[in-house]
Short mmCIF file of C-alpha atoms and ligand atoms in Angstrom, two decimals:
data_model
loop_
_atom_site.label_atom_id
_atom_site.label_comp_id
_atom_site.label_asym_id
_atom_site.label_seq_id
_atom_site.Cartn_x
_atom_site.Cartn_y
_atom_site.Cartn_z
CA UNK A 799 1.11 6.00 16.89
CA UNK A 800 -2.92 5.00 17.17
CA UNK A 801 -2.71 2.70 13.88
CA UNK A 802 -3.23 -0.66 14.85
CA UNK A 803 -5.27 -3.64 13.59
CA UNK A 804 -5.49 -7.55 13.23
CA UNK A 805 -4.90 -9.54 10.47
CA UNK A 806 -6.55 -11.61 9.38
CA UNK A 807 -5.65 -14.74 7.46
CA UNK A 808 -2.38 -13.52 7.60
CA UNK A 809 -0.53 -16.52 8.92
CA UNK A 810 -2.80 -18.74 6.21
CA UNK A 811 -1.75 -16.32 3.78
CA UNK A 812 1.91 -16.42 4.13
CA UNK A 813 2.06 -19.79 4.88
CA UNK A 814 0.40 -20.66 1.09
CA UNK A 815 2.85 -17.59 -0.32
CA UNK A 816 6.03 -19.28 1.52
CA UNK A 817 4.97 -23.10 0.02
CA UNK A 818 3.60 -21.25 -3.72
CA UNK A 819 7.23 -19.09 -3.90
CA UNK A 820 9.21 -22.35 -4.43
CA UNK A 821 7.72 -23.12 -8.18
CA UNK A 822 7.39 -19.21 -9.09
CA UNK A 823 9.40 -17.72 -11.50
CA UNK A 824 8.38 -13.99 -11.48
CA UNK A 825 6.50 -12.48 -8.00
CA UNK A 826 3.59 -9.59 -8.87
CA UNK A 827 3.70 -6.84 -6.09
CA UNK A 828 0.28 -4.70 -6.97
CA UNK A 829 1.23 -1.18 -5.15
CA UNK A 830 -0.64 1.34 -4.72
CA UNK A 831 0.37 4.09 -7.26
CA UNK A 832 -0.71 7.17 -4.20
CA UNK A 833 1.80 5.67 -1.65
CA UNK A 834 4.12 3.04 -3.45
CA UNK A 835 6.30 2.65 -0.60
CA UNK A 836 4.31 1.95 1.90
CA UNK A 837 1.27 0.20 0.29
CA UNK A 838 4.99 -2.85 -0.59
CA UNK A 839 4.48 -5.55 2.64
CA UNK A 840 8.00 -5.57 4.17
CA UNK A 841 6.67 -9.57 4.97
CA UNK A 842 6.36 -10.09 1.25
CA UNK A 843 9.36 -9.09 -0.01
CA UNK A 844 11.00 -11.46 2.73
CA UNK A 845 8.99 -13.78 1.87
CA UNK A 846 10.00 -13.95 -2.39
CA UNK A 847 13.71 -12.89 -1.83
CA UNK A 848 15.52 -13.13 -4.64
CA UNK A 849 12.33 -14.29 -7.24
CA UNK A 850 12.14 -11.50 -10.01
CA UNK A 851 9.52 -9.06 -9.55
CA UNK A 852 6.86 -7.32 -11.79
CA UNK A 853 5.76 -3.87 -9.30
CA UNK A 854 2.30 -2.88 -10.65
CA UNK A 855 2.02 0.57 -10.14
CA UNK A 856 -1.98 0.11 -9.67
CA UNK A 857 -4.89 3.26 -9.83
CA UNK A 858 -2.65 5.18 -11.86
CA UNK A 859 -5.55 7.93 -13.37
CA UNK A 860 -5.80 8.72 -9.02
CA UNK A 861 -2.46 9.40 -8.74
CA UNK A 862 0.69 12.22 -9.08
CA UNK A 863 1.73 11.38 -13.21
CA UNK A 864 5.22 12.65 -12.11
CA UNK A 865 5.18 10.76 -8.87
CA UNK A 866 4.29 7.96 -10.31
CA UNK A 867 7.45 8.33 -13.41
CA UNK A 868 9.92 8.43 -10.06
CA UNK A 869 8.74 5.22 -8.60
CA UNK A 870 9.02 3.73 -11.87
CA UNK A 871 12.24 4.60 -12.51
CA UNK A 872 13.31 4.26 -8.60
CA UNK A 873 11.88 0.35 -9.12
CA UNK A 874 12.84 -0.12 -13.35
CA UNK A 875 16.80 1.33 -11.51
CA UNK A 876 16.51 -2.19 -9.28
CA UNK A 877 18.28 -5.96 -9.89
CA UNK A 878 15.45 -8.25 -11.17
CA UNK A 879 12.90 -5.36 -11.57
CA UNK A 880 10.30 -4.55 -12.88
CA UNK A 881 7.66 -1.50 -13.07
CA UNK A 882 4.48 -0.82 -14.85
CA UNK A 883 1.67 1.39 -14.27
CA UNK A 884 -2.15 0.57 -14.51
CA UNK A 885 -5.72 1.34 -14.11
CA UNK A 886 -8.93 -0.26 -14.48
CA UNK A 887 -9.41 1.52 -17.29
CA UNK A 888 -6.63 -0.30 -19.22
CA UNK A 889 -8.94 -3.03 -20.77
CA UNK A 890 -6.26 -5.54 -21.98
CA UNK A 891 -3.28 -5.12 -19.42
CA UNK A 892 -2.74 -8.94 -20.12
CA UNK A 893 -0.53 -7.50 -22.82
CA UNK A 894 1.71 -5.52 -20.66
CA UNK A 895 2.33 -8.01 -17.64
CA UNK A 896 2.71 -11.31 -19.97
CA UNK A 897 5.30 -8.82 -22.06
CA UNK A 898 7.35 -7.85 -18.09
CA UNK A 899 7.17 -11.31 -16.94
CA UNK A 900 9.13 -12.52 -20.32
CA UNK A 901 11.11 -10.01 -19.74
CA UNK A 902 12.49 -10.79 -15.88
CA UNK A 903 12.02 -14.74 -16.11
CA UNK A 904 13.70 -15.33 -20.41
CA UNK A 905 13.71 -19.22 -20.22
CA UNK A 906 9.92 -19.90 -19.42
CA UNK A 907 7.38 -20.02 -21.58
CA UNK A 908 6.06 -22.57 -23.63
CA UNK A 909 4.28 -25.77 -21.93
CA UNK A 910 7.13 -27.50 -20.62
CA UNK A 911 8.38 -24.82 -18.91
CA UNK A 912 4.91 -22.30 -18.16
CA UNK A 913 5.81 -19.49 -16.47
CA UNK A 914 4.28 -19.08 -12.95
CA UNK A 915 3.11 -15.82 -11.23
CA UNK A 916 2.18 -15.11 -8.18
CA UNK A 917 0.07 -11.93 -7.77
CA UNK A 918 -0.37 -10.08 -4.25
CA UNK A 919 -1.35 -7.15 -2.80
CA UNK A 920 -2.65 -5.09 0.09
CA UNK A 921 -5.99 -5.06 0.57
CA UNK A 922 -7.94 -2.82 -1.72
CA UNK A 923 -5.43 -1.92 -4.33
CA UNK A 924 -7.47 -3.33 -6.66
CA UNK A 925 -6.15 -6.57 -7.16
CA UNK A 926 -9.69 -8.18 -7.56
CA UNK A 927 -10.99 -6.09 -9.94
CA UNK A 928 -7.14 -6.19 -12.49
CA UNK A 929 -7.64 -10.41 -12.29
CA UNK A 930 -11.62 -10.10 -13.64
CA UNK A 931 -10.50 -8.17 -16.21
CA UNK A 932 -7.82 -10.25 -16.60
CA UNK A 933 -9.98 -13.43 -16.40
CA UNK A 934 -12.28 -12.46 -19.13
CA UNK A 935 -14.48 -14.95 -19.88
CA UNK A 936 -11.65 -17.23 -18.10
CA UNK A 937 -12.23 -19.44 -15.46
CA UNK A 938 -10.08 -19.45 -12.15
CA UNK A 939 -9.59 -22.86 -10.50
CA UNK A 940 -9.24 -22.46 -6.86
CA UNK A 941 -8.97 -25.26 -4.12
CA UNK A 942 -9.72 -28.87 -4.16
CA UNK A 943 -7.29 -29.65 -7.41
CA UNK A 944 -3.83 -30.98 -6.97
CA UNK A 945 -0.95 -28.30 -6.36
CA UNK A 946 -4.36 -25.39 -5.49
CA UNK A 947 -4.39 -24.86 -2.10
CA UNK A 948 -8.30 -23.69 -0.96
CA UNK A 949 -6.93 -20.71 -0.07
CA UNK A 950 -5.28 -19.86 -3.36
CA UNK A 951 -6.72 -19.09 -7.25
CA UNK A 952 -5.07 -20.55 -10.47
CA UNK A 953 -5.49 -18.14 -13.41
CA UNK A 954 -4.52 -19.63 -17.03
CA UNK A 955 -3.54 -16.31 -18.96
CA UNK A 956 -3.00 -17.76 -21.91
CA UNK A 957 -1.86 -21.92 -22.21
CA UNK A 958 1.50 -21.74 -20.59
CA UNK A 959 1.14 -18.50 -18.83
CA UNK A 960 -0.57 -19.72 -14.94
CA UNK A 961 -0.85 -16.12 -12.61
CA UNK A 962 -1.73 -17.74 -8.28
CA UNK A 963 -3.56 -14.99 -6.80
CA UNK A 964 -3.47 -14.69 -2.92
CA UNK A 965 -5.66 -12.78 -0.28
CA UNK A 966 -4.50 -9.49 0.16
CA UNK A 967 -2.28 -9.09 2.74
CA UNK A 968 -1.91 -6.60 5.89
CA UNK A 969 1.35 -6.85 8.05
CA UNK A 970 1.35 -7.12 11.59
CA UNK A 971 3.73 -3.85 13.22
CA UNK A 972 4.47 -0.92 11.05
CA UNK A 973 7.36 0.13 11.31
CA UNK A 974 7.54 3.32 9.23
CA UNK A 975 4.95 5.26 11.37
CA UNK A 976 3.93 8.10 8.09
CA UNK A 977 3.33 4.83 5.95
CA UNK A 978 0.71 3.92 8.48
CA UNK A 979 -0.94 7.21 8.21
CA UNK A 980 -0.88 6.80 4.26
CA UNK A 981 -2.27 3.37 4.57
CA UNK A 982 -5.17 4.77 6.67
CA UNK A 983 -6.10 7.27 4.44
CA UNK A 984 -6.33 5.87 1.42
CA UNK A 985 -8.51 2.85 3.24
CA UNK A 986 -6.66 0.21 3.07
CA UNK A 987 -6.71 -0.89 7.13
CA UNK A 988 -10.15 -1.09 9.09
CA UNK A 989 -12.27 2.15 9.92
CA UNK A 990 -11.83 0.86 13.39
CA UNK A 991 -8.00 0.58 13.13
CA UNK A 992 -7.38 4.67 13.52
CA UNK A 993 -8.31 7.93 14.83
CA UNK A 994 -9.64 9.80 11.84
CA UNK A 995 -8.48 13.07 12.87
CA UNK A 996 -4.71 11.79 13.52
CA UNK A 997 -5.34 10.13 10.51
CA UNK A 998 -6.43 13.73 8.55
CA UNK A 999 -4.26 16.25 9.52
CA UNK A 1000 -1.11 13.55 8.44
CA UNK A 1001 -3.00 13.83 5.37
CA UNK A 1002 -3.18 17.44 5.02
CA UNK A 1003 0.77 17.51 6.28
CA UNK A 1004 1.52 16.12 3.52
CA UNK A 1005 -1.02 17.70 0.76
CA UNK A 1006 -0.09 21.61 1.85
CA UNK A 1007 3.28 20.62 1.61
CA UNK A 1008 2.96 19.36 -2.75
CA UNK A 1009 -0.84 20.32 -3.43
CA UNK A 1010 -1.47 23.65 -1.83
CA UNK A 1011 -3.24 24.52 -5.19
CA UNK A 1012 -4.91 21.83 -4.98
CA UNK A 1013 -6.74 21.94 -1.75
CA UNK A 1014 -7.38 25.57 -2.61
CA UNK A 1015 -9.23 24.64 -5.66
CA UNK A 1016 -10.70 22.39 -3.76
CA UNK A 1017 -11.41 24.50 -0.76
CA UNK A 1018 -11.30 28.14 -1.84
CA UNK A 1019 -9.27 28.79 1.16
CA UNK A 1020 -8.96 31.75 -1.21
CA UNK A 1021 -5.25 31.66 -0.01
CA UNK A 1022 -1.62 31.46 -1.93
CA UNK A 1023 -0.65 28.32 -1.96
CA UNK A 1024 2.70 29.30 0.03
CA UNK A 1025 0.18 30.52 2.78
CA UNK A 1026 -0.89 27.46 2.69
CA UNK A 1027 1.74 25.47 3.08
CA UNK A 1028 3.00 27.22 5.67
CA UNK A 1029 -0.24 27.16 8.36
CA UNK A 1030 -0.05 25.23 11.08
CA UNK A 1031 -1.72 21.69 10.19
CA UNK A 1032 -4.35 22.37 12.44
CA UNK A 1033 -5.31 25.95 11.31
CA UNK A 1034 -5.88 24.39 7.56
CA UNK A 1035 -8.31 21.75 8.83
CA UNK A 1036 -10.06 24.78 10.94
CA UNK A 1037 -9.90 27.18 7.10
CA UNK A 1038 -11.05 24.08 5.73
CA UNK A 1039 -13.96 22.88 8.23
CA UNK A 1040 -15.55 26.73 7.77
CA UNK A 1041 -15.19 26.63 4.28
CA UNK A 1042 -17.12 23.42 4.74
CA UNK A 1043 -19.68 23.77 7.31
CA UNK A 1044 -18.70 21.74 9.75
CA UNK A 1045 -18.74 23.84 12.60
CA UNK A 1046 -21.16 22.17 15.09
CA UNK A 1047 -23.87 24.68 17.23
CA UNK A 1048 -22.38 27.83 19.27
CA UNK A 1049 -19.57 28.03 16.46
CA UNK A 1050 -16.94 25.85 17.31
CA UNK A 1051 -14.97 23.48 15.08
CA UNK A 1052 -16.26 19.65 14.50
CA UNK A 1053 -13.45 17.77 14.01
CA UNK A 1054 -13.98 15.36 13.40
CA UNK A 1055 -16.87 16.15 10.41
CA UNK A 1056 -14.03 18.48 9.03
CA UNK A 1057 -11.46 15.23 9.69
CA UNK A 1058 -14.31 12.64 7.54
CA UNK A 1059 -13.97 14.88 5.21
CA UNK A 1060 -11.21 15.43 4.32
CA UNK A 1061 -10.44 11.65 4.14
CA UNK A 1062 -13.45 11.19 1.96
CA UNK A 1063 -12.34 13.74 -0.49
CA UNK A 1064 -8.62 11.81 -1.10
CA UNK A 1065 -10.05 8.71 -1.61
CA UNK A 1066 -12.70 10.01 -4.66
CA UNK A 1067 -9.93 12.51 -5.87
CA UNK A 1068 -11.76 14.52 -5.27
CA UNK A 1069 -8.56 17.19 -4.41
CA UNK A 1070 -7.43 16.29 -7.45
CA UNK A 1071 -4.64 13.26 -8.36
CA UNK A 1072 -2.16 13.26 -5.59
CA UNK A 1073 0.46 11.15 -4.59
CA UNK A 1074 2.13 11.58 -0.98
CA UNK A 1075 5.31 10.16 -0.90
CA UNK A 1076 8.23 9.91 -3.57
CA UNK A 1077 10.94 7.82 -3.50
CA UNK A 1078 13.01 10.10 -1.27
CA UNK A 1079 10.99 10.62 1.23
CA UNK A 1080 10.63 7.42 1.78
CA UNK A 1081 13.54 5.95 1.75
CA UNK A 1082 14.28 8.28 4.86
CA UNK A 1083 10.97 7.47 6.11
CA UNK A 1084 12.09 4.21 6.18
CA UNK A 1085 15.66 4.75 7.69
CA UNK A 1086 14.12 7.08 10.70
CA UNK A 1087 11.78 4.08 11.47
CA UNK A 1088 14.77 1.52 10.86
CA UNK A 1089 16.19 2.81 12.89
CA UNK A 1090 13.87 3.87 15.82
CA UNK A 1091 12.93 0.14 15.37
CA UNK A 1092 15.74 -1.62 16.10
CA UNK A 1093 16.36 0.81 19.65
CA UNK A 1094 12.99 0.19 20.47
CA UNK A 1095 13.51 -3.58 20.26
CA UNK A 1096 17.20 -3.17 22.35
CA UNK A 1097 15.40 -1.40 24.88
CA UNK A 1098 12.64 -4.30 25.33
CA UNK A 1099 15.90 -7.13 25.20
CA UNK A 1100 17.51 -4.61 28.21
CA UNK A 1101 14.96 -4.79 29.81
CA UNK A 1102 14.31 -8.14 29.75
CA UNK A 1103 18.03 -9.39 30.72
CA UNK A 1104 17.68 -7.05 33.72
CA UNK A 1105 18.08 -9.04 37.01
CA UNK A 1106 15.03 -7.81 39.21
CA UNK A 1107 15.85 -5.46 41.54
CA UNK A 1108 15.68 -7.19 45.32
CA UNK A 1109 12.74 -5.72 46.47
CA UNK A 1110 13.68 -3.89 50.74
CA UNK A 1111 12.23 -5.67 53.55
P1 G4P B 322 -8.40 -5.37 -3.49
O1 G4P B 322 -9.25 -6.74 -4.37
O2 G4P B 322 -6.96 -5.64 -4.03
O3 G4P B 322 -8.71 -5.49 -2.02
O4 G4P B 322 -9.51 -4.38 -4.56
P2 G4P B 322 -10.42 -4.42 -5.65
O5 G4P B 322 -10.12 -4.89 -7.01
O6 G4P B 322 -11.57 -4.62 -5.00
O7 G4P B 322 -10.72 -2.83 -5.64
C1 G4P B 322 -10.61 -2.29 -4.30
C2 G4P B 322 -11.68 -0.66 -5.07
O8 G4P B 322 -10.54 0.29 -6.10
C3 G4P B 322 -12.57 -1.45 -5.49
O9 G4P B 322 -13.46 0.39 -5.24
C4 G4P B 322 -12.78 -0.88 -7.29
O10 G4P B 322 -13.40 -0.27 -8.36
C5 G4P B 322 -10.90 0.48 -6.83
N1 G4P B 322 -10.35 0.04 -8.18
C6 G4P B 322 -9.37 -0.92 -8.96
N2 G4P B 322 -8.68 -0.97 -9.86
C7 G4P B 322 -8.88 1.08 -9.41
C8 G4P B 322 -8.08 1.93 -10.09
O11 G4P B 322 -7.43 1.44 -10.95
N3 G4P B 322 -8.75 2.82 -10.39
C9 G4P B 322 -9.20 3.57 -9.48
N4 G4P B 322 -9.87 4.57 -9.71
N5 G4P B 322 -10.30 2.71 -8.69
C10 G4P B 322 -9.89 1.21 -9.25
P3 G4P B 322 -15.06 0.11 -4.82
O12 G4P B 322 -15.38 1.72 -4.44
O13 G4P B 322 -14.04 -0.53 -2.96
O14 G4P B 322 -15.82 -1.04 -5.12
P4 G4P B 322 -16.77 0.13 -7.14
O15 G4P B 322 -17.03 1.12 -6.89
O16 G4P B 322 -15.53 -0.59 -7.64
O17 G4P B 322 -17.61 -1.01 -5.79
#
């Protein structure tokens, strides 16, 4: 698994969240609707454990609406959790957000007990865009003010509703390999942290399973959806490369160019509205990933307590 990154500012952000969460009524977790499970930061769940949570499934305009509905149902069935789908075309998202927060913390409101909300999300999830829309002409207060750290912004959405913003945060180690690929495909991870060819092949393997007809429409493969779904990933990539002219001199496939093309098409929605994971799939990936991680840790522990073999003389 070749997706590695150095999560900049993670320690500062983590500290800011730990401090702020003590005085928070609701946590808003922004998720990417194309990969809701993978875009949820496992560290955040740890830092905010127990707080009522509003899941904002964002960029719904890019995602498969049927799968978005599945994710909303999945989250709404969880205790102390509400979920809404949003995208940047909503010009007045504040009303839905304020209403959901009041449902989650009904005892808060009014000048004496204002609603205090922390908003979090991985980089590129659309948090700045949403905050700008929410702010309208209001100004955000940042640092150098009693009770606000340099690392956070406070926005008053109403006289009795404060939103605290934190920098986008990724986590240092991915336990679910599928999540690493989906995050890389979405653009949440810096380009140097992954291998485009590997990410594009994984992306095609998800897309062919659920969106073969959309792949055919985009790349004019001239194949039935069942035929596309049963093609090995490399063959599918090769067929796309040939259709789109990603061919090196001598007629060989230019794998790098083909990979970049597929990733760019996914990011720009040229393949249409797609979602890379369902709640059921993600739950399974998570269980497998956590088990593999536990085994890895157990092996590491065993190695560290094994006495060194005596050297032969
Ligand atoms: P961040 O603060 O969470 O890092 O994300 P940001 O708001 O900067 O948004 C990241 C990218 O996602 C931006 O595109 C932004 O326009 C786009 N975006 C945000 N919300 C939505 C949405 O609901 N739907 C769609 N389709 N896109 C959204 P960009 O190409 O990086 O920048 P630009 O085109 O805005 O200049």
